CSV table of C-alpha atoms and ligand atoms in Angstrom, one decimal:
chain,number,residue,atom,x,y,z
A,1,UNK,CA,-128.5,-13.0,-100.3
A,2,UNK,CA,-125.1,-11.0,-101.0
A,3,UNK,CA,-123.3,-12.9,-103.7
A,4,UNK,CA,-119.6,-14.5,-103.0
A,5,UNK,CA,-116.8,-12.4,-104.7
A,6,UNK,CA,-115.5,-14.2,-107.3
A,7,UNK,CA,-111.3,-13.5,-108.4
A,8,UNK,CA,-111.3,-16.1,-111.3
A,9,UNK,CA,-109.9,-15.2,-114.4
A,10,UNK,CA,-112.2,-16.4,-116.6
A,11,UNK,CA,-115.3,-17.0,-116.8
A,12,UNK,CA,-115.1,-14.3,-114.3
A,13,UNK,CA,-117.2,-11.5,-112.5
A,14,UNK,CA,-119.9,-9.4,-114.2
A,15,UNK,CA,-121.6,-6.7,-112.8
A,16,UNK,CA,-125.1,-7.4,-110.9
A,17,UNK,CA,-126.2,-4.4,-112.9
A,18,UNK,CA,-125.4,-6.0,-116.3
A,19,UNK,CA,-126.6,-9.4,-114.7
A,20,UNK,CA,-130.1,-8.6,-114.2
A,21,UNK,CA,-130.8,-6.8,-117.7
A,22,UNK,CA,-129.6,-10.2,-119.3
A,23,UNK,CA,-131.9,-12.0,-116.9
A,24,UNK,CA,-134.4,-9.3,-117.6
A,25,UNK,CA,-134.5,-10.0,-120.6
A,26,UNK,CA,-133.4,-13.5,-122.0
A,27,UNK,CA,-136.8,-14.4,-122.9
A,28,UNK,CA,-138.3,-11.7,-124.7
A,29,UNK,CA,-135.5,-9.9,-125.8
A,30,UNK,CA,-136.8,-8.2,-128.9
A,31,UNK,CA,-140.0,-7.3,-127.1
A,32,UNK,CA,-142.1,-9.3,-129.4
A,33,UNK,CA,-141.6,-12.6,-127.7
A,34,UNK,CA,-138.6,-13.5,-129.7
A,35,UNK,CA,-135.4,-14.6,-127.0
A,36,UNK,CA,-131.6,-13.7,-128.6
A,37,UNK,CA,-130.9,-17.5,-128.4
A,38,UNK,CA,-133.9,-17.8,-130.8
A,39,UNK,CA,-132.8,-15.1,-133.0
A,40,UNK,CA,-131.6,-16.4,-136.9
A,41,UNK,CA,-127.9,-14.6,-137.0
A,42,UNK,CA,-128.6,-13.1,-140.7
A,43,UNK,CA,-131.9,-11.6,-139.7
A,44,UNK,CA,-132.8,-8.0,-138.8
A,45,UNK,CA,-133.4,-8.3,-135.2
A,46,UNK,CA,-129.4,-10.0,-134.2
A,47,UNK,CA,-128.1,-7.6,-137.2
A,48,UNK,CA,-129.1,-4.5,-134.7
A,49,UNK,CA,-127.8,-6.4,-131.7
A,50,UNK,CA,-123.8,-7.0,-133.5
A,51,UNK,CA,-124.1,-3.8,-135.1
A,52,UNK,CA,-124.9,-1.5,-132.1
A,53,UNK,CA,-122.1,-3.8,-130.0
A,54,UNK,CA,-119.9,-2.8,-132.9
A,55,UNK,CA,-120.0,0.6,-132.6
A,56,UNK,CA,-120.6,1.0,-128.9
A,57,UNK,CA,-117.3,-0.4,-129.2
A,58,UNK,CA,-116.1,1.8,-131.2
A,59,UNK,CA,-117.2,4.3,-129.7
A,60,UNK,CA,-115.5,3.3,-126.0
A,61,UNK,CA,-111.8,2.4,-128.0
A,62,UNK,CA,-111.8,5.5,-130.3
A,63,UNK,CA,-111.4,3.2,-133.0
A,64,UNK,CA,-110.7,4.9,-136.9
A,65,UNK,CA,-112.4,3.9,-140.0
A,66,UNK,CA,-109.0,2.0,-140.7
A,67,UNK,CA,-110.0,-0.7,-137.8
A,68,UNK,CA,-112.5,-3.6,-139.0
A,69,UNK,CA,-114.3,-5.8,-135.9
A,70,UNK,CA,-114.6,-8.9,-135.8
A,71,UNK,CA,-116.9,-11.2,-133.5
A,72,UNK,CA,-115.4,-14.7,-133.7
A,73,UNK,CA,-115.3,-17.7,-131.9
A,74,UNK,CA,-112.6,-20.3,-130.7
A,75,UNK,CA,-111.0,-17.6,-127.8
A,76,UNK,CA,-108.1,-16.7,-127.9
A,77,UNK,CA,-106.1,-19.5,-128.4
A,78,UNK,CA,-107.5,-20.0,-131.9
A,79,UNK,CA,-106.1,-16.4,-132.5
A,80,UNK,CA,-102.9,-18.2,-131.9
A,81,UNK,CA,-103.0,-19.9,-135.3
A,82,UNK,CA,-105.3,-17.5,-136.4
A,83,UNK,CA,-102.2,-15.0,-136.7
A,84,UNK,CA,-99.7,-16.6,-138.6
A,85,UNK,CA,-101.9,-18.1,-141.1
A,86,UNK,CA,-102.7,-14.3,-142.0
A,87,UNK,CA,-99.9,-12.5,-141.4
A,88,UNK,CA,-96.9,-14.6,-141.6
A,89,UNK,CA,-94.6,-15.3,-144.5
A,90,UNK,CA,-91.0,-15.2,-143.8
A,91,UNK,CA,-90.9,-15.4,-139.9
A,92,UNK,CA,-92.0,-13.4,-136.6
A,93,UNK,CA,-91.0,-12.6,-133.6
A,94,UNK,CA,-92.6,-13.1,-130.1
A,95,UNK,CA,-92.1,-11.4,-127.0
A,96,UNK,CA,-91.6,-13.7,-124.1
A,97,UNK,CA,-93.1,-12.1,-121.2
A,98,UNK,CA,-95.2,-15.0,-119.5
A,99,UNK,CA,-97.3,-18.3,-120.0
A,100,UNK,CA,-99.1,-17.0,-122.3
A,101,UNK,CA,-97.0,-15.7,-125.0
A,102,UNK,CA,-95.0,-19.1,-124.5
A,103,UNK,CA,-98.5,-20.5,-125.5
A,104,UNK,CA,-99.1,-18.2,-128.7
A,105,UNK,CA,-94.9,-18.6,-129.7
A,106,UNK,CA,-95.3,-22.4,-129.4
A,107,UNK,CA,-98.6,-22.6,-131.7
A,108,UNK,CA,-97.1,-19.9,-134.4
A,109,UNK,CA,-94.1,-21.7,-134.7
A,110,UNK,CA,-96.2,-24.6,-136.2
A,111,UNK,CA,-96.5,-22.3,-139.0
A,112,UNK,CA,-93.5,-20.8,-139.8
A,113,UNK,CA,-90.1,-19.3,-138.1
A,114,UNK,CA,-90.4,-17.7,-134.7
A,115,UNK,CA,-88.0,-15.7,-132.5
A,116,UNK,CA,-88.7,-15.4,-129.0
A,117,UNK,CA,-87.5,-11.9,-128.0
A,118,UNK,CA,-86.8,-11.6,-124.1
A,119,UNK,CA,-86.8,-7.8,-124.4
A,120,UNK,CA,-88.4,-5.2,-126.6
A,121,UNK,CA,-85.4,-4.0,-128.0
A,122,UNK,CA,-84.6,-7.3,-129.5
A,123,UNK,CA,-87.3,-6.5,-132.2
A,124,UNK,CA,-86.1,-7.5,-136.2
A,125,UNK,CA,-87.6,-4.7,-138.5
A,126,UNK,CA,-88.1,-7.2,-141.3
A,127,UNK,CA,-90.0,-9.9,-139.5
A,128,UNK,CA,-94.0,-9.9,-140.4
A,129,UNK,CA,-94.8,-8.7,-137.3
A,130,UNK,CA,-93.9,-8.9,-133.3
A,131,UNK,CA,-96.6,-10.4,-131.3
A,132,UNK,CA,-96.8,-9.1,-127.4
A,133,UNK,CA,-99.2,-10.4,-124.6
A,134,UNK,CA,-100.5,-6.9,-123.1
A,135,UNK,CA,-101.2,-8.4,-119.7
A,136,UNK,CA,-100.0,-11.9,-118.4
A,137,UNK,CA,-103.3,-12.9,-116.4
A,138,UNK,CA,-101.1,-16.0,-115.4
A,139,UNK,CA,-97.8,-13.9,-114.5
A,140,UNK,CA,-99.1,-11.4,-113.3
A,141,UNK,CA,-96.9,-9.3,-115.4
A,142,UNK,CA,-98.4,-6.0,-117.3
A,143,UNK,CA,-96.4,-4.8,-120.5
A,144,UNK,CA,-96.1,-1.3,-120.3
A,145,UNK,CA,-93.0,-0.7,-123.3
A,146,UNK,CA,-94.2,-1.4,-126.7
A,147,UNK,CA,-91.6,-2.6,-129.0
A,148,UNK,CA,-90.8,-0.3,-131.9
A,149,UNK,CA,-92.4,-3.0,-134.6
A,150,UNK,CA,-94.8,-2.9,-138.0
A,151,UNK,CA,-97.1,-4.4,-137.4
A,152,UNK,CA,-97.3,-5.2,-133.8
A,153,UNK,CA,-99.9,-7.5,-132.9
A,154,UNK,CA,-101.5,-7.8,-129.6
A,155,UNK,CA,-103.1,-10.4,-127.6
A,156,UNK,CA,-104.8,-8.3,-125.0
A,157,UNK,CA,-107.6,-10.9,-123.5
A,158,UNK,CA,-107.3,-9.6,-119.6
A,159,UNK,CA,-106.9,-5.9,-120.5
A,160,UNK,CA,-108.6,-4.7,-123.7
A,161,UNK,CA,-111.4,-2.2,-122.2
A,162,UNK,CA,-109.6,-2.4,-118.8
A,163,UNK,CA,-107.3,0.0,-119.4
A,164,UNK,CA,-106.1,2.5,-122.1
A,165,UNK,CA,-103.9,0.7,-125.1
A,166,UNK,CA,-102.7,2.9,-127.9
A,167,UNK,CA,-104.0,1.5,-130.9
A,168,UNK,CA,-102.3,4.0,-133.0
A,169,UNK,CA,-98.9,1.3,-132.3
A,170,UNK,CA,-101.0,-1.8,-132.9
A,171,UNK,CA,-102.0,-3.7,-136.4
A,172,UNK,CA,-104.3,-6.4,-134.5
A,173,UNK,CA,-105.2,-6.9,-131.5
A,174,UNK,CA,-107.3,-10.0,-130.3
A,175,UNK,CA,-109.0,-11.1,-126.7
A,176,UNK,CA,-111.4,-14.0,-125.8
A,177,UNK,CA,-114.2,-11.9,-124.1
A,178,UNK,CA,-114.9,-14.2,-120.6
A,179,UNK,CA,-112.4,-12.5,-119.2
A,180,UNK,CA,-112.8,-8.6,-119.0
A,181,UNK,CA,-115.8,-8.2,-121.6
A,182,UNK,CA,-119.0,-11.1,-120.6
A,183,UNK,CA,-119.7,-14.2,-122.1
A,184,UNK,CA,-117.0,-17.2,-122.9
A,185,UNK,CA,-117.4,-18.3,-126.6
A,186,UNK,CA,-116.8,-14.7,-127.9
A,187,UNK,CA,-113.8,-13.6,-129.2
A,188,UNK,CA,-113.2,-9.8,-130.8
A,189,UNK,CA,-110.7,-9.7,-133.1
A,190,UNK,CA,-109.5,-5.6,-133.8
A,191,UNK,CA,-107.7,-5.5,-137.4
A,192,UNK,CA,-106.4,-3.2,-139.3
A,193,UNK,CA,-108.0,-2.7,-143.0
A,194,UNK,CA,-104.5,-3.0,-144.4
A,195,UNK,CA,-103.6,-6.2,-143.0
A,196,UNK,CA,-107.0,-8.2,-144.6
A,197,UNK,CA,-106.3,-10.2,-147.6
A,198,UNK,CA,-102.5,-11.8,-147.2
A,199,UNK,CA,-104.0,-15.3,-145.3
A,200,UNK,CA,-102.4,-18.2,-147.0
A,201,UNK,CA,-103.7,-20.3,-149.2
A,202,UNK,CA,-104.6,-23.3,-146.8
A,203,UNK,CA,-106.0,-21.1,-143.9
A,204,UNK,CA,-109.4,-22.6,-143.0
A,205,UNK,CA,-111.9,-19.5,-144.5
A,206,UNK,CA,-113.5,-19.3,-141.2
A,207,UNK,CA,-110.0,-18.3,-139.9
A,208,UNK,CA,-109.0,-15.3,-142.8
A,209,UNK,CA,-109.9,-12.2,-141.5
A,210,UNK,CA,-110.5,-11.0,-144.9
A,211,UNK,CA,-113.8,-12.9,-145.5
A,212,UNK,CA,-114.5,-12.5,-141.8
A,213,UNK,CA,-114.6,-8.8,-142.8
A,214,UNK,CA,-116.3,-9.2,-146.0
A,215,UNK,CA,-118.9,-11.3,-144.4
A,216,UNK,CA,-119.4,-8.6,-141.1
A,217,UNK,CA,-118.4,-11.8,-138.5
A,218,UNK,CA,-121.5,-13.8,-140.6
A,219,UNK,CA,-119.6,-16.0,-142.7
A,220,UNK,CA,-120.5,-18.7,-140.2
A,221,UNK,CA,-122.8,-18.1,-137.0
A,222,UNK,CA,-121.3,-15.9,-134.7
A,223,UNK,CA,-121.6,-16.8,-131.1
A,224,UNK,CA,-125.2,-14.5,-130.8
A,225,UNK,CA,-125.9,-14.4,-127.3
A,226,UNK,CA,-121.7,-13.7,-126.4
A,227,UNK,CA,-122.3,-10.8,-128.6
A,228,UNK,CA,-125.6,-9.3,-126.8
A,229,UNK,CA,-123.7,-10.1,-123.6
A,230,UNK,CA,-120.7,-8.2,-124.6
A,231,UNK,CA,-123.0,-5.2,-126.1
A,232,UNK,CA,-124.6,-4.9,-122.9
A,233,UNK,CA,-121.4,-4.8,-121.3
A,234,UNK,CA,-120.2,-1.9,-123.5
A,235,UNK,CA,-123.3,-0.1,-122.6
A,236,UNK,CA,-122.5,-0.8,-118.8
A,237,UNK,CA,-119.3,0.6,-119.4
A,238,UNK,CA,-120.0,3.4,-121.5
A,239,UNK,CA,-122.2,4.5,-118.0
A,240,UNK,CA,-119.2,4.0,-115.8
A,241,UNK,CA,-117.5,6.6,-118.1
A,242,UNK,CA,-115.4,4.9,-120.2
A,243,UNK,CA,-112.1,2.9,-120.6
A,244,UNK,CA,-109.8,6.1,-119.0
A,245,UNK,CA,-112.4,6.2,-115.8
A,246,UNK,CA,-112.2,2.2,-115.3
A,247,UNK,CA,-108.5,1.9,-115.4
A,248,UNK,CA,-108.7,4.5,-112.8
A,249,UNK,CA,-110.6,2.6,-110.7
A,250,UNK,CA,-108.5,-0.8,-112.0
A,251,UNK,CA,-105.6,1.3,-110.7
A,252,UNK,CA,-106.9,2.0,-107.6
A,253,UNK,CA,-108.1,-1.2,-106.4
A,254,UNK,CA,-104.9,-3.0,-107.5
A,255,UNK,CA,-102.8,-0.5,-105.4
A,256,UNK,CA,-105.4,-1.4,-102.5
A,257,UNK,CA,-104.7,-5.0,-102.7
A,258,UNK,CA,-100.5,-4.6,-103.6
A,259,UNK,CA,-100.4,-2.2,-100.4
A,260,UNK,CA,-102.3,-5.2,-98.2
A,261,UNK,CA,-99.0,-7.5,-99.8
A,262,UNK,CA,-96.6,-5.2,-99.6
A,263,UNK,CA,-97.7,-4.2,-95.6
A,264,UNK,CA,-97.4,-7.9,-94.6
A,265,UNK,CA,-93.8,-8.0,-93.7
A,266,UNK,CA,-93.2,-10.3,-96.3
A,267,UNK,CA,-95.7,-13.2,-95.3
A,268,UNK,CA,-97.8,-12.0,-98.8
A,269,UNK,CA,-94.8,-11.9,-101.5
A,270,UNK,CA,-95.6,-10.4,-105.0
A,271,UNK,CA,-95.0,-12.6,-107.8
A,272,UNK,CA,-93.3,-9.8,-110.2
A,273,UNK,CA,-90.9,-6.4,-109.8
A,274,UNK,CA,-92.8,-3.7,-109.0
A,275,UNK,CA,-92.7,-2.0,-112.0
A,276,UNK,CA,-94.2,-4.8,-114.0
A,277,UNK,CA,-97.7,-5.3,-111.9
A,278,UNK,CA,-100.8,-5.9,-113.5
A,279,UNK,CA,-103.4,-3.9,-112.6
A,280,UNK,CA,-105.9,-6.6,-113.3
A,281,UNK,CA,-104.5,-9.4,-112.2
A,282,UNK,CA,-102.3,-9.9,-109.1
A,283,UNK,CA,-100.5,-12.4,-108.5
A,284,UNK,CA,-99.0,-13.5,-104.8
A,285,UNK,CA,-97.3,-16.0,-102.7
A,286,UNK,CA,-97.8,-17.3,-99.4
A,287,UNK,CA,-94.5,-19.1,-97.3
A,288,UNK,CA,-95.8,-21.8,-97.8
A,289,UNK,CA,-97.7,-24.3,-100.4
A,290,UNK,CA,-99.5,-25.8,-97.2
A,291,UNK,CA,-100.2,-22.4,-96.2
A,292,UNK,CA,-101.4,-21.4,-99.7
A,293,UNK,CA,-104.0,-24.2,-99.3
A,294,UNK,CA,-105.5,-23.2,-96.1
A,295,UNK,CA,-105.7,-19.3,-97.2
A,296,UNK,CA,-107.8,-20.8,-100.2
A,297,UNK,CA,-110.1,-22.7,-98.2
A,298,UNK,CA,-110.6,-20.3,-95.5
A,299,UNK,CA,-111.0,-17.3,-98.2
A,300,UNK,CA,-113.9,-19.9,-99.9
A,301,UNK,CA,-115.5,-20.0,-96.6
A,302,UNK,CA,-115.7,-16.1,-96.7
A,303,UNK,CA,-117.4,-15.8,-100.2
A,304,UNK,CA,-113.9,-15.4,-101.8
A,305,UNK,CA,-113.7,-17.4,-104.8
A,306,UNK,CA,-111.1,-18.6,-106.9
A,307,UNK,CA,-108.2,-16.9,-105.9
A,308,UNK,CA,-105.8,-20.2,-107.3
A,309,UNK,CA,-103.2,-19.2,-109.2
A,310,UNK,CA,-102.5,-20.6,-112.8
A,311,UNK,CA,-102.0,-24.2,-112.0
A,312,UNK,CA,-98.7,-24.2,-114.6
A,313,UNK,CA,-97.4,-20.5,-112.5
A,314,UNK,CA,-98.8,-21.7,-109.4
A,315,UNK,CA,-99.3,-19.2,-106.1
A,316,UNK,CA,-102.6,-17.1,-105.5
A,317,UNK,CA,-104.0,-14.7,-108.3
A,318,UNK,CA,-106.9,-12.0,-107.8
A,319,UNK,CA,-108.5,-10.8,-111.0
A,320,UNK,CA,-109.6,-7.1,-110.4
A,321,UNK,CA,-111.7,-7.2,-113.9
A,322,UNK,CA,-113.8,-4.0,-114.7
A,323,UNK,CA,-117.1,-5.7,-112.9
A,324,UNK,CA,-115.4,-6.1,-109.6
A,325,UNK,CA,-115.8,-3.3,-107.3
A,326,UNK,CA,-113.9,-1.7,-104.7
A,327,UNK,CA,-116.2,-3.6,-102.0
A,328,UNK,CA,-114.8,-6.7,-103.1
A,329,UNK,CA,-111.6,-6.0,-102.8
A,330,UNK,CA,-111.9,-4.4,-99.6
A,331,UNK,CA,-113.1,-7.7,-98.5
A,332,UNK,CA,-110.0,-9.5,-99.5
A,333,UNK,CA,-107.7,-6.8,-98.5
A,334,UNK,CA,-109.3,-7.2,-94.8
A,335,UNK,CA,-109.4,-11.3,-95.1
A,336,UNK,CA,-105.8,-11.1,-96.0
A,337,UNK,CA,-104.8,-8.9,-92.6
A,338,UNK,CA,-107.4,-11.5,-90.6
A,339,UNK,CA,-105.6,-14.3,-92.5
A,340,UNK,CA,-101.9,-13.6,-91.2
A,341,UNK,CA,-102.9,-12.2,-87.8
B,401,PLP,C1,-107.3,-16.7,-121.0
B,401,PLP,C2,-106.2,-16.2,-121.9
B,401,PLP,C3,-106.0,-16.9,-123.1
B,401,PLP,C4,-106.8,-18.1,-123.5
B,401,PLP,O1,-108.1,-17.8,-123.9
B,401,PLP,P1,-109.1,-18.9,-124.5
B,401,PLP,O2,-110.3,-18.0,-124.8
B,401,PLP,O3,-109.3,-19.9,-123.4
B,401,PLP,O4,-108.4,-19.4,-125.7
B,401,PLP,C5,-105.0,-16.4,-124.0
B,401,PLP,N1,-104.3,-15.3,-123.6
B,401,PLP,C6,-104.5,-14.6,-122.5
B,401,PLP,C7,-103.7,-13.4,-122.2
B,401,PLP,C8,-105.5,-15.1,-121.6
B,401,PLP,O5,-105.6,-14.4,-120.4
């Protein structure tokens, strides 16, 4: 049975491919009986699992001997306190681009002062560090300008791996992994050796990067089988051809699906100028809230899932994640047409 196509945002799509070699291979997965979820996480078997998903990472972002990785839990939102409580002494500043960043400004500032910058240039050269969101998966929105800031700290959870970020301008960057990388209860922290070691006093040890570091992600269990899920994603994509070859593809299916909006005559409205659009994820309106409500239930009658928009941004949303294939968009792109016809 062909499975539905499935736009959420997270827990989203993974490829059948990647799919079947989990399923493959849940129970046994050492080949000596032993399953990952059985696997002790300071033992020899899940230290070859984390350390070969650690460099196939690597490997796929080009990443220096300067970066340390870190597999952590609590998503992204824990990254929100996770931040400040390392990095933060005199004050930061955020850039307002979305829900998102609103979310990480309004957790920081429990911590210390924050600025909210509404554009790059607004940046303060002595504040700790400027925080961005690299893509809005709520918005819609896709940051494309980097402010001028050291360090500049990223929460890229809907594009790290989906497109090409230049690490060379970042000092962290952080992203829960259900989104664009497998399993939810993973999160990959990316941090520059330099910034380890400032945490304050009262940050919870399981939260300083430092003995995160120290401890290669083992200072507590790591999330094991979010791990093997995300190495066998970076083996997937290391086969597609890398990050440059599937934000080719991330760029082609999103202009497939903007053209569908754009051809409507206005009945599918985009949610953001032009020049902001995210590549993976699109966010659109209907005329109508009634009308937004019947396209959902007649799309879910076609095998296409999900396609609610943040309930706080409201409107319809598409996530065009690595795993989902022109096919599926090609689907939605035709039930659209249908749809308004
Ligand atoms: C989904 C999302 C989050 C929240 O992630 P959790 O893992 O649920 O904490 C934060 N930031 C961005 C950009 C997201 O897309």
């Amino acid at each position: 049975m062909a499975r539905p196509w499935s736009f959420a945002a997270g827990p989203a799509r993974l490829p059948d491919e990647v799919l079947g070699q989990a399923a493959a291979r849940l129970a046994d997965t050492t080949g000596d009986g032993l399953s990952i979820l059985e696997l002790p996480f300071t033992g020899r078997e899940f230290g070859a699992v984390i350390e070969t998903a650690e460099q196939d990472l690597r490997d796929l972002l080009g990443l220096s001997a300067d970066w340390r990785v870190l597999f952590l839990q609590g998503g992204a939102s824990l990254q929100f306190a996770a931040v400040p409580l390392n990095l933060m002494t005199q004050g930061a500043d955020y850039l307002m681009s979305g829900y998102w960043s609103e979310r990480a400004a309004r957790e920081a500032a429990r911590y210390g002062p924050v600025r909210l910058l509404r554009q790059t240039a607004d940046v303060d050269p002595r504040a700790d560090y400027c925080h961005v969101t690299t893509n809005e998966t709520a918005d819609g929105r896709m940051l494309r300008a980097l402010p001028e800031a050291a360090p500049l700290v990223a929460d890229a959870t809907s594009d790290l791996l989906g497109r090409v970020l230049d690490l060379d301008r970042f000092g962290l960057v952080y992203a829960s992994a259900q989104k664009n990388i497998g399993a939810a209860g993973l999160t990959i922290v990316l941090v520059r050796q330099d910034l380890l070691g400032r945490a304050r006093p009262a940050t919870p040890s399981m939260l300083d990067y430092a003995v995160q570091a120290a401890n290669r992600s083992k200072a507590n269990t790591p999330p094991t089988a979010a791990v093997w899920m995300a190495g066998l994603m970076f083996q997937w994509l290391k086969r597609q051809g890398g990050v440059a070859e599937v934000e080719r593809r991330n760029t082609a299916k999103a202009a497939h699906l903007y053209r569908a909006i754009d051809a409507s005559g206005g009945f599918y409205r985009g949610m953001v100028p032009a020049a902001e659009r995210s590549i993976l994820t699109v966010c659109f309106r209907l005329p109508t809230p009634a009308l937004e409500e019947n396209f959902l239930a007649a799309a879910t009658a076609r095998g296409l899932l999900h396609l609610k928009g943040h309930p706080v941004v409201g409107g319809l949303r598409a996530c065009l994640y690595n795993a989902m294939p022109e096919e599926g968009v090609a689907a939605l792109a035709g039930f659209m047409a249908e749809f308004k016809a």
